C-alpha positions as MATLAB code, in Angstrom:
seq = 'MSQGEERKVGERGQVTLPKGLREKLGIRGGDEVLVHEEDGKITIEKPLSREELAEGYRRRAAESEALAEEMDGVSREADEYLGDVPEW';
ca = [
     -76.922   89.305  115.203;
     -76.147   87.262  117.737;
     -72.925   86.573  118.954;
     -72.369   82.859  118.535;
     -70.939   80.297  120.199;
     -67.042   80.062  120.075;
     -65.348   77.211  118.367;
     -61.927   75.990  117.322;
     -60.351   74.955  114.360;
     -59.141   71.470  114.021;
     -56.272   70.709  111.709;
     -58.173   69.169  108.979;
     -59.974   72.691  108.986;
     -63.343   71.356  110.790;
     -65.526   72.635  112.619;
     -68.068   71.077  115.265;
     -70.879   73.116  114.901;
     -73.482   74.035  118.685;
     -75.652   71.512  119.427;
     -78.316   73.523  119.944;
     -77.831   75.029  116.196;
     -78.069   71.431  114.605;
     -81.061   70.555  116.520;
     -82.237   73.648  115.440;
     -81.576   73.385  111.845;
     -82.111   69.203  111.652;
     -78.856   68.863  110.690;
     -77.772   65.281  112.007;
     -74.905   63.524  110.864;
     -73.936   62.839  107.830;
     -76.130   65.511  106.343;
     -74.695   67.249  103.975;
     -74.332   71.478  104.035;
     -73.681   74.512  101.794;
     -70.460   76.299  103.043;
     -69.590   79.030  101.029;
     -68.716   82.541  101.920;
     -70.309   85.888  102.118;
     -69.631   89.313  103.205;
     -66.019   88.239  103.967;
     -68.499   85.924  106.325;
     -68.351   82.095  106.275;
     -71.699   81.062  105.432;
     -73.203   77.175  106.321;
     -76.357   76.466  105.697;
     -78.497   73.929  104.765;
     -79.928   73.023  101.309;
     -83.331   72.478   99.806;
     -84.779   69.023   99.738;
     -85.346   67.591   96.317;
     -89.248   67.890   97.732;
     -89.054   71.293   98.541;
     -87.003   72.676   95.904;
     -90.584   70.788   93.708;
     -92.740   72.438   95.810;
     -91.145   75.299   95.306;
     -91.276   75.504   91.536;
     -95.423   74.301   92.003;
     -96.067   77.137   93.877;
     -94.186   79.504   91.247;
     -96.044   77.593   88.533;
     -99.308   78.330   90.301;
     -98.209   82.492   90.556;
     -97.615   82.235   87.066;
    -100.833   80.962   86.089;
    -102.782   83.292   88.369;
    -100.857   86.227   86.744;
    -101.507   85.261   82.908;
    -105.271   84.810   84.417;
    -105.512   88.113   85.726;
    -103.469   89.475   82.601;
    -105.405   88.374   80.442;
    -108.868   89.419   81.858;
    -107.220   92.945   81.786;
    -106.138   92.443   78.089;
    -109.894   91.528   77.017;
    -110.966   94.436   79.318;
    -108.968   97.308   77.396;
    -110.012   94.957   74.102;
    -113.178   96.108   74.962;
    -112.010   99.621   75.610;
    -110.140  100.769   72.744;
    -111.642   98.219   70.112;
    -109.223   97.164   67.610;
    -106.146   98.254   67.393;
    -103.630   97.812   64.709;
    -100.074   95.692   66.387;
     -97.287   96.664   65.170;
];
């Protein structure tokens, strides 16, 4: 893990993020960030945009649909191999 850059905390708890990190992560003045404690460390991260979140849901839905189709095929194969099996 990198050492990072040392920063001073202002009287109101403010810290300036290094320019290189802001540019790398696409964080500009006025943007919102998530701040939380993780294993005794303060973590700052850029939240997902609505578009990124929606894309994640679309990708997850497509994966679920593909899995359901695969399982349907496996189920049909099992029915053909085993024949009629009583429901419990």
